[in-house]
Amino acid sequence: VATHRLTIAYDGTPFSGWAPQPGLRTVGGEVAAALQRILGDPVAITVAGRTDAGVHAWGQVASFDGPDEVPDELARRLNAVLPDQISVLAAMPAASGFDARRDARSRMYCYRVLSSPVPSPFELGRALWWPAPLARERLDACAAAVMGTHDFTAFTPTQTEHVRFERHVLRCEWRSHPAEPPQPGEVLELWIEADAFMRNMVRVLVGTMLEVGGGRRTLKDFAALLAGGPRERAGETAPPHGLYLAAVAY
Amino acid sequence: VATHRLTIAYDGTPFSGWAPQPGLRTVGGEVAAALQRILGDPVAITVAGRTDAGVHAWGQVASFDGPDEVPDELARRLNAVLPDQISVLAAMPAASGFDARRDARSRMYCYRVLSSPVPSPFELGRALWWPAPLARERLDACAAAVMGTHDFTAFTPTQTEHVRFERHVLRCEWRSHPAEPPQPGEVLELWIEADAFMRNMVRVLVGTMLEVGGGRRTLKDFAALLAGGPRERAGETAPPHGLYLAAVAY
């Protein structure tokens, strides 16, 4: 028995998230079915980030124990049977007992916003289109406030399975670049890395930051939420299609 | 009456090309319907490049004569009624009698190839996935051979409405950049500008160049086709989903 590590990219649009659920098309369900088809037997897969419905991944990491395989060959065979919206970017051997979820030191997410008066057909389902003006320095101030250790209770649903609400944010910054193809406006990306994330955490952070950036909420109010404010005081949950699990560090 | 100029981007996937056809969903048909809905009366639209089914555009240009309109307001109203896969990037007043097709000095197309052993869900329908090795210097030599004036009979269907087969190629080069999101391999783009293009011309050029790049055809053979060889001696027509009408010069 060998331990395998997969790096997986997917367009989350057609899936009901990662976690396998009976009767629903999920990324984890598709990966499990592909592995079973290739290996003959079912395997138990663990994953670094259980993304929600519609959320994308550039660098999801999964692990499983199974028979010895040639890594490149395993990736090729998986891609041949997986749906087009899921791609195994790399397969590699891992140390015995490696667990993609438990051993992850941090996760990095990226939330993409098309800040433009005109929509882009090429960002449809790939970025949140935001035609209203945004003050970049206010977004930056929000991101700076998020850095460090906070109680993020305000940024996850009230009905929760989480038991610990503190998270350590190692990086949080907005970056911008011209839209591609060229068009008015720009793409704003929130890059956020933390030890772990709670359900909806990035999306509620972004939804609340956009209220600050648009002038509908003060920076002081935003900062106050980071001390464990109630969910109802934070902003809306930004839609899933702007969110990407970018990378996982071990 | 004022003359208007529209710059339009579209994801060609769901459309049967630009040219309106009864019973089919076309980009031109959607734009005409949106204009009629806003202006009340039908208008005659001319367009710089009548793209085929599945071909995309970053900078299509269309013109029409109609009532005076505030440009930004016209773009906003069109985007509100157009399908999400079509976006008016800009509307602007044009000189009286401006005709997007007749007045175009040149068109620039881009053909995108994902040269990688692994597919990308984010390039699905956006680039041709090409897992076989490609020799870049052979592709570059093909592009250099295309520069200038040639008889491109070999690069358009035999059944044709074209009467003149010479075209003047002003720019033809392969460019590469890392795939985004990061993954093995790279994105190769053929950028080609000419006074005008024949039907399928870029796609047959790319299909034939890929044969040269993969070693299945000699550069000498490719160059010989540029002197008016027959269609059946050229390579396959590359699929439409890698092709973009990038820009039009006036």
Coordinates of C-alpha atoms in Angstrom, one line a residue:
Chain A
V1 CA 0.0 0.0 0.0
A2 CA 1.3 3.5 -1.0
T3 CA 0.1 6.9 0.0
H4 CA -0.8 9.2 -3.0
R5 CA -1.2 13.0 -3.2
L6 CA -3.2 14.6 -6.0
T7 CA -3.3 18.3 -6.9
I8 CA -6.7 19.0 -8.5
A9 CA -8.1 22.0 -10.4
Y10 CA -11.8 22.3 -11.0
D11 CA -14.5 24.7 -12.3
G12 CA -17.0 24.4 -9.5
T13 CA -20.0 25.6 -11.6
P14 CA -21.6 22.3 -12.3
F15 CA -21.0 20.7 -8.9
S16 CA -22.7 20.7 -5.5
G17 CA -19.3 21.3 -3.8
W18 CA -16.6 18.8 -2.9
A19 CA -18.3 16.6 -0.3
P20 CA -20.0 13.6 -1.8
Q21 CA -23.7 13.7 -1.2
P22 CA -26.2 11.0 -2.4
G23 CA -28.0 12.0 -5.6
L24 CA -25.9 15.1 -6.2
R25 CA -23.0 15.7 -8.6
T26 CA -20.0 16.6 -6.4
V27 CA -16.3 17.0 -7.1
G28 CA -15.3 14.5 -4.4
G29 CA -17.9 12.1 -5.7
E30 CA -16.5 12.3 -9.2
V31 CA -12.9 11.9 -8.0
A32 CA -13.8 8.9 -5.9
A33 CA -15.7 7.3 -8.8
A34 CA -12.7 7.9 -11.2
L35 CA -10.3 6.3 -8.7
Q36 CA -12.5 3.3 -8.1
R37 CA -12.8 2.8 -11.9
I38 CA -9.1 2.8 -12.3
L39 CA -8.0 1.0 -9.2
G40 CA -10.9 -1.5 -9.1
D41 CA -11.6 -0.9 -5.4
P42 CA -13.0 2.1 -3.5
V43 CA -10.5 4.2 -1.6
A44 CA -10.9 6.6 1.3
I45 CA -10.0 10.2 0.1
T46 CA -9.2 13.1 2.4
V47 CA -9.1 16.6 1.1
A48 CA -7.5 19.9 2.2
G49 CA -10.5 22.1 1.7
R50 CA -14.1 21.0 1.4
T51 CA -15.3 23.7 -1.0
D52 CA -19.0 24.7 -1.2
A53 CA -21.3 24.5 -4.2
G54 CA -20.0 26.6 -7.1
V55 CA -16.6 27.3 -5.6
H56 CA -13.6 26.7 -7.8
A57 CA -10.1 25.3 -7.1
W58 CA -6.8 25.9 -8.7
G59 CA -4.8 23.8 -6.3
Q60 CA -7.0 21.5 -4.2
V61 CA -5.0 18.7 -2.6
A62 CA -6.4 15.2 -1.9
S63 CA -4.7 12.1 -0.5
F64 CA -5.5 8.4 -0.4
D65 CA -3.9 5.0 0.3
G66 CA -3.9 2.6 -2.5
P67 CA -1.8 0.3 -4.7
D68 CA 1.5 1.6 -6.1
E69 CA 1.1 3.6 -9.2
V70 CA 3.4 5.5 -11.6
P71 CA 2.4 9.1 -10.7
D72 CA 2.2 10.6 -14.3
E73 CA 0.4 7.6 -15.5
L74 CA -2.1 7.8 -12.6
A75 CA -2.8 11.5 -13.5
R76 CA -3.2 10.7 -17.2
R77 CA -5.7 7.8 -16.5
L78 CA -7.7 9.9 -14.1
N79 CA -8.0 12.8 -16.5
A80 CA -9.2 10.4 -19.2
V81 CA -12.2 9.4 -17.1
L82 CA -12.9 12.6 -15.1
P83 CA -15.4 15.1 -16.3
D84 CA -13.8 18.0 -18.3
Q85 CA -14.5 20.4 -15.4
I86 CA -12.1 18.5 -13.1
S87 CA -8.4 18.1 -13.9
V88 CA -5.6 16.3 -12.0
L89 CA -2.7 18.6 -12.4
A90 CA -0.2 16.3 -10.6
A91 CA -0.1 13.0 -8.8
M92 CA 2.9 12.3 -6.5
P93 CA 3.9 9.8 -3.9
A94 CA 3.5 11.0 -0.3
A95 CA 5.0 9.9 2.9
S96 CA 3.2 7.0 4.5
G97 CA 0.3 8.3 6.5
F98 CA 0.2 11.7 4.8
D99 CA -3.3 13.2 5.2
A100 CA -4.2 16.1 2.9
R101 CA -6.6 17.6 5.5
R102 CA -4.8 17.0 8.8
D103 CA -1.3 17.8 7.6
A104 CA -2.1 21.1 5.9
R105 CA -0.4 24.0 7.6
S106 CA -2.4 26.6 5.7
R107 CA -4.9 27.2 2.9
M108 CA -4.8 30.1 0.4
Y109 CA -8.0 31.4 -1.2
C110 CA -8.5 34.0 -3.9
Y111 CA -11.7 35.9 -4.4
R112 CA -12.0 37.6 -7.8
V113 CA -14.0 40.7 -8.5
L114 CA -14.5 42.3 -11.9
S115 CA -14.7 46.0 -11.0
S116 CA -16.1 47.5 -14.2
P117 CA -19.1 49.3 -15.5
V118 CA -19.4 46.6 -18.2
P119 CA -19.6 42.9 -17.7
S120 CA -17.3 40.4 -19.3
P121 CA -18.5 37.2 -21.0
F122 CA -15.1 35.7 -20.2
E123 CA -15.5 36.3 -16.5
L124 CA -19.0 34.9 -16.3
G125 CA -19.0 32.4 -13.5
R126 CA -15.3 33.2 -12.8
A127 CA -15.5 36.5 -11.0
L128 CA -18.1 38.6 -9.2
W129 CA -19.1 41.5 -11.5
W130 CA -19.3 44.7 -9.4
P131 CA -20.2 47.7 -11.5
A132 CA -20.5 50.1 -8.5
P133 CA -17.4 52.2 -7.6
L134 CA -15.0 50.8 -5.0
A135 CA -12.5 52.8 -3.0
R136 CA -9.3 50.7 -3.1
E137 CA -7.7 52.3 -0.1
R138 CA -10.8 51.2 2.0
L139 CA -10.5 47.7 0.7
D140 CA -6.8 47.7 1.6
A141 CA -7.6 48.9 5.1
C142 CA -10.1 46.1 5.6
A143 CA -7.5 43.5 4.4
A144 CA -4.9 44.9 6.8
A145 CA -7.4 44.7 9.7
V146 CA -8.0 41.0 9.0
M147 CA -4.3 40.1 9.3
G148 CA -3.4 38.2 12.5
T149 CA -5.6 36.2 14.9
H150 CA -9.3 37.1 15.3
D151 CA -12.6 35.6 16.4
F152 CA -14.4 35.2 13.0
T153 CA -17.8 34.3 14.5
A154 CA -19.4 37.2 12.5
F155 CA -18.1 35.6 9.2
T156 CA -19.7 32.2 9.3
P157 CA -23.3 31.1 9.5
T158 CA -24.9 31.1 13.0
Q159 CA -26.0 27.4 12.5
T160 CA -22.5 25.9 12.6
E161 CA -20.6 22.8 13.3
H162 CA -17.5 24.8 14.1
V163 CA -16.5 24.8 17.8
R164 CA -13.5 27.1 17.7
F165 CA -13.9 30.5 16.0
E166 CA -10.4 31.9 16.1
R167 CA -8.3 31.7 13.0
H168 CA -4.8 32.9 12.2
V169 CA -4.6 34.9 9.0
L170 CA -1.1 34.8 7.6
R171 CA -1.7 36.9 4.5
C172 CA -4.6 39.1 3.4
E173 CA -4.3 41.6 0.6
W174 CA -6.1 43.0 -2.4
R175 CA -4.2 42.8 -5.7
S176 CA -5.4 44.3 -9.0
H177 CA -4.6 43.7 -12.7
P178 CA -6.1 44.8 -16.0
A179 CA -9.1 42.7 -17.1
E180 CA -8.2 40.2 -19.8
P181 CA -9.2 40.6 -22.5
P182 CA -8.8 44.4 -22.2
Q183 CA -11.9 46.3 -21.1
P184 CA -12.8 49.2 -18.9
G185 CA -12.1 48.6 -15.2
E186 CA -9.9 46.0 -13.6
V187 CA -9.9 42.7 -11.7
L188 CA -9.5 43.0 -8.0
E189 CA -8.4 39.8 -6.2
L190 CA -8.5 39.2 -2.4
W191 CA -5.7 36.8 -1.6
I192 CA -6.1 35.4 1.9
E193 CA -4.1 32.6 3.6
A194 CA -5.0 31.2 7.1
D195 CA -4.3 28.1 9.1
A196 CA -7.9 27.1 8.4
F197 CA -11.1 28.7 7.3
M198 CA -14.7 28.4 8.5
R199 CA -17.6 27.8 6.3
N200 CA -18.4 30.8 4.1
M201 CA -15.6 32.8 5.9
V202 CA -13.9 34.3 2.8
R203 CA -17.3 35.0 1.1
V204 CA -18.7 36.9 4.1
L205 CA -15.4 38.8 4.5
V206 CA -15.5 39.8 0.8
G207 CA -19.2 40.7 1.0
T208 CA -18.6 42.9 4.0
M209 CA -15.4 44.5 2.6
L210 CA -17.3 45.4 -0.6
E211 CA -19.8 47.3 1.6
V212 CA -16.8 49.2 3.1
G213 CA -15.3 49.8 -0.3
G214 CA -18.6 51.2 -1.6
G215 CA -19.0 53.5 1.4
R216 CA -22.0 51.8 2.9
R217 CA -20.1 50.7 6.0
T218 CA -17.3 52.2 8.0
L219 CA -13.9 50.7 8.5
K220 CA -14.4 51.0 12.2
D221 CA -17.5 48.9 12.0
F222 CA -15.7 46.3 9.9
A223 CA -12.8 46.1 12.4
A224 CA -15.2 45.8 15.3
L225 CA -16.7 42.6 13.8
L226 CA -13.3 40.9 14.0
A227 CA -13.6 40.7 17.8
G228 CA -16.3 38.1 17.6
G229 CA -19.4 40.2 16.6
P230 CA -22.6 38.3 15.7
R231 CA -23.2 37.1 12.1
E232 CA -26.1 39.4 11.6
R233 CA -23.9 42.5 11.9
A234 CA -21.6 41.4 9.0
G235 CA -22.5 41.8 5.4
E236 CA -23.9 39.6 2.7
T237 CA -22.2 36.4 1.7
A238 CA -20.5 37.1 -1.7
P239 CA -21.5 34.5 -4.3
P240 CA -19.5 31.3 -4.7
H241 CA -18.4 31.8 -8.3
G242 CA -15.7 34.4 -7.5
L243 CA -14.0 32.1 -5.0
Y244 CA -11.0 29.8 -5.7
L245 CA -9.1 27.5 -3.4
A246 CA -5.7 28.6 -4.7
A247 CA -3.1 26.5 -2.9
V248 CA -2.5 24.4 0.2
A249 CA 0.8 24.5 2.2
Y250 CA 2.2 21.5 4.0
Chain B
V1 CA -29.6 60.3 -37.7
A2 CA -26.2 59.5 -36.1
T3 CA -23.7 56.8 -36.9
H4 CA -22.7 54.6 -33.9
R5 CA -19.8 52.3 -33.3
L6 CA -19.9 49.4 -30.8
T7 CA -17.0 47.3 -29.5
I8 CA -18.3 43.9 -28.6
A9 CA -16.8 40.9 -26.7
Y10 CA -18.5 37.5 -26.8
D11 CA -18.0 33.9 -25.8
G12 CA -18.9 32.2 -29.1
T13 CA -19.7 28.9 -27.5
P14 CA -23.5 29.1 -27.5
F15 CA -23.9 30.8 -30.8
S16 CA -24.1 29.8 -34.4
G17 CA -21.6 32.5 -35.4
W18 CA -22.2 36.2 -36.0
A19 CA -24.4 36.2 -39.1
P20 CA -28.1 36.2 -38.3
Q21 CA -29.8 33.0 -39.6
P22 CA -33.4 32.1 -39.2
G23 CA -34.1 29.7 -36.4
L24 CA -30.5 29.8 -35.0
R25 CA -29.1 31.7 -32.1
T26 CA -26.4 34.1 -33.5
V27 CA -24.4 36.9 -32.0
G28 CA -25.5 39.3 -34.8
G29 CA -29.1 38.3 -34.3
E30 CA -28.9 38.9 -30.5
V31 CA -27.3 42.3 -31.0
A32 CA -29.9 43.3 -33.6
A33 CA -32.7 42.2 -31.3
A34 CA -31.3 44.2 -28.4
L35 CA -30.9 47.3 -30.5
Q36 CA -34.4 47.0 -31.8
R37 CA -35.7 46.6 -28.3
I38 CA -34.0 49.7 -27.2
L39 CA -34.4 51.9 -30.2
G40 CA -37.9 50.8 -31.1
D41 CA -37.1 50.3 -34.8
P42 CA -34.8 47.8 -36.5
V43 CA -31.4 49.1 -37.7
A44 CA -29.0 47.7 -40.3
I45 CA -25.8 46.6 -38.6
T46 CA -22.5 46.1 -40.3
V47 CA -19.7 44.2 -38.6
A48 CA -15.9 44.0 -39.1
G49 CA -15.6 40.2 -38.9
R50 CA -18.3 37.7 -39.5
T51 CA -17.1 35.0 -37.0
D52 CA -18.1 31.4 -37.5
A53 CA -19.9 29.2 -35.0
G54 CA -18.1 28.8 -31.7
V55 CA -15.5 31.5 -32.5
H56 CA -15.0 34.2 -29.8
A57 CA -14.4 37.9 -29.9
W58 CA -12.5 40.3 -27.6
G59 CA -12.9 43.3 -29.9
Q60 CA -15.5 42.8 -32.6
V61 CA -16.6 46.1 -34.1
A62 CA -20.1 46.9 -35.4
S63 CA -21.7 50.0 -36.8
F64 CA -25.2 51.3 -37.5
D65 CA -27.1 54.4 -38.2
G66 CA -29.8 55.4 -35.7
P67 CA -31.1 58.1 -33.4
D68 CA -28.7 60.1 -31.2
E69 CA -27.8 58.3 -28.0
V70 CA -25.5 59.0 -25.1
P71 CA -22.7 56.4 -25.7
D72 CA -22.2 55.1 -22.2
E73 CA -26.0 55.0 -21.7
L74 CA -26.5 53.0 -24.9
A75 CA -23.8 50.5 -23.8
R76 CA -25.4 50.1 -20.4
R77 CA -28.9 49.6 -21.8
L78 CA -27.6 47.1 -24.4
N79 CA -25.8 45.1 -21.7
A80 CA -28.9 45.0 -19.6
V81 CA -30.8 43.2 -22.4
L82 CA -28.1 41.2 -24.1
P83 CA -27.4 37.6 -23.1
D84 CA -24.5 37.3 -20.6
Q85 CA -22.2 35.8 -23.2
I86 CA -22.2 39.1 -25.2
S87 CA -21.0 42.3 -23.8
V88 CA -20.8 45.8 -25.3
L89 CA -17.4 47.0 -24.1
A90 CA -17.9 50.5 -25.5
A91 CA -20.2 52.6 -27.6
M92 CA -19.0 55.7 -29.4
P93 CA -20.1 58.2 -32.0
A94 CA -18.6 57.6 -35.4
A95 CA -18.1 59.8 -38.4
S96 CA -21.2 60.0 -40.7
G97 CA -21.2 57.0 -43.0
F98 CA -18.6 55.0 -41.0
D99 CA -19.0 51.3 -41.9
A100 CA -17.3 48.8 -39.6
R101 CA -16.7 46.3 -42.4
R102 CA -15.7 48.5 -45.3
D103 CA -13.6 50.9 -43.4
A104 CA -11.5 48.3 -41.5
R105 CA -7.9 48.5 -42.4
S106 CA -6.9 45.3 -40.7
R107 CA -8.2 42.5 -38.4
M108 CA -6.2 40.8 -35.7
Y109 CA -7.0 37.3 -34.6
C110 CA -5.5 35.2 -31.8
Y111 CA -5.6 31.4 -31.7
R112 CA -4.9 30.0 -28.2
V113 CA -3.4 26.5 -27.6
L114 CA -2.9 24.9 -24.2
S115 CA 0.3 23.0 -24.7
S116 CA 0.3 20.7 -21.7
P117 CA 0.1 17.0 -20.8
V118 CA -2.8 17.9 -18.5
P119 CA -6.1 19.6 -19.5
S120 CA -7.4 22.7 -17.7
P121 CA -11.0 23.1 -16.7
F122 CA -10.5 26.9 -17.0
E123 CA -9.4 26.6 -20.6
L124 CA -12.3 24.4 -21.6
G125 CA -13.9 26.0 -24.7
R126 CA -11.3 28.8 -24.5
A127 CA -8.2 27.1 -25.9
L128 CA -7.3 24.0 -27.9
W129 CA -5.8 21.4 -25.6
W130 CA -2.8 19.9 -27.3
P131 CA -1.0 17.3 -25.1
A132 CA 1.5 16.2 -27.8
P133 CA 4.9 17.8 -27.9
L134 CA 5.4 20.9 -30.1
A135 CA 8.7 22.3 -31.3
R136 CA 8.5 26.0 -30.8
E137 CA 11.2 26.9 -33.3
R138 CA 9.2 25.1 -36.0
L139 CA 6.0 27.0 -35.1
D140 CA 8.0 30.2 -35.3
A141 CA 9.4 29.3 -38.7
C142 CA 5.9 28.7 -40.0
A143 CA 4.7 32.1 -38.6
A144 CA 7.6 33.8 -40.3
A145 CA 6.8 32.2 -43.6
V146 CA 3.2 33.5 -43.4
M147 CA 4.3 37.1 -43.1
G148 CA 3.7 39.2 -46.3
T149 CA 1.5 38.7 -49.3
H150 CA 0.5 35.1 -50.3
D151 CA -2.2 33.2 -52.1
F152 CA -4.0 31.5 -49.3
T153 CA -6.2 29.2 -51.5
A154 CA -4.9 26.1 -49.5
F155 CA -6.3 27.6 -46.3
T156 CA -10.0 28.1 -47.0
P157 CA -12.6 25.6 -48.1
T158 CA -12.7 24.6 -51.8
Q159 CA -16.4 25.5 -51.9
T160 CA -16.0 29.3 -51.5
E161 CA -17.6 32.6 -52.2
H162 CA -14.2 34.3 -52.1
V163 CA -13.1 35.6 -55.5
R164 CA -9.6 36.9 -54.5
F165 CA -7.3 34.6 -52.6
E166 CA -4.4 36.9 -51.9
R167 CA -4.1 38.4 -48.4
H168 CA -1.6 40.7 -46.9
V169 CA -0.3 39.5 -43.5
L170 CA 1.0 42.3 -41.4
R171 CA 1.9 40.4 -38.3
C172 CA 2.2 36.7 -37.6
E173 CA 3.9 35.4 -34.5
W174 CA 3.6 32.8 -31.7
R175 CA 3.7 34.1 -28.2
S176 CA 3.7 32.0 -25.0
H177 CA 3.0 32.5 -21.4
P178 CA 2.5 30.3 -18.3
A179 CA -0.9 28.7 -18.0
E180 CA -3.2 30.5 -15.6
P181 CA -3.8 29.1 -13.0
P182 CA -0.3 27.6 -12.8
Q183 CA -0.1 24.0 -14.2
P184 CA 2.4 22.0 -16.3
G185 CA 3.0 23.3 -19.8
E186 CA 2.2 26.7 -21.3
V187 CA -0.3 28.6 -23.4
L188 CA 0.8 29.2 -27.0
E189 CA -1.0 32.0 -28.9
L190 CA -0.8 32.7 -32.6
W191 CA -1.3 36.4 -33.2
I192 CA -2.1 37.2 -36.8
E193 CA -3.1 40.5 -38.4
A194 CA -4.0 40.9 -42.1
D195 CA -6.0 43.2 -44.2
A196 CA -8.7 40.7 -44.4
F197 CA -9.2 36.9 -43.8
M198 CA -10.9 34.2 -45.7
R199 CA -13.3 31.7 -44.2
N200 CA -11.5 29.3 -41.8
M201 CA -8.1 30.8 -42.8
V202 CA -6.7 31.2 -39.3
R203 CA -8.0 27.8 -38.2
V204 CA -6.5 25.9 -41.2
L205 CA -3.2 27.8 -40.8
V206 CA -3.1 26.7 -37.1
G207 CA -4.1 23.1 -37.9
T208 CA -1.3 22.9 -40.5
M209 CA 1.3 24.6 -38.3
L210 CA 0.6 22.2 -35.5
E211 CA 1.4 19.3 -37.9
V212 CA 4.7 21.1 -38.6
G213 CA 5.3 21.7 -34.9
G214 CA 4.7 18.1 -34.1
G215 CA 7.0 16.8 -36.8
R216 CA 4.4 15.3 -39.1
R217 CA 4.9 17.8 -41.8
T218 CA 8.0 19.7 -43.1
L219 CA 8.5 23.4 -43.0
K220 CA 9.2 23.2 -46.7
D221 CA 5.9 21.6 -47.4
F222 CA 4.1 24.3 -45.3
A223 CA 5.9 27.1 -47.1
A224 CA 4.9 25.6 -50.5
L225 CA 1.2 25.8 -49.6
L226 CA 1.5 29.6 -49.4
A227 CA 1.9 29.8 -53.1
G228 CA -1.7 28.8 -53.8
G229 CA -1.6 25.1 -53.1
P230 CA -4.9 23.2 -53.1
R231 CA -7.0 22.9 -49.9
E232 CA -6.5 19.2 -49.7
R233 CA -2.8 19.5 -49.3
A234 CA -3.1 21.7 -46.1
G235 CA -3.8 20.3 -42.7
E236 CA -7.0 20.0 -40.6
T237 CA -9.1 22.9 -39.6
A238 CA -8.3 23.6 -35.9
P239 CA -11.5 23.8 -33.8
P240 CA -13.3 27.1 -33.4
H241 CA -13.1 27.3 -29.6
G242 CA -9.4 28.4 -29.7
L243 CA -10.1 31.4 -32.0
Y244 CA -10.7 35.0 -31.0
L245 CA -11.3 38.1 -33.1
A246 CA -8.9 40.2 -31.0
A247 CA -9.1 43.7 -32.6
V248 CA -9.9 45.7 -35.7
A249 CA -7.9 48.7 -36.9
Y250 CA -9.4 51.6 -38.8

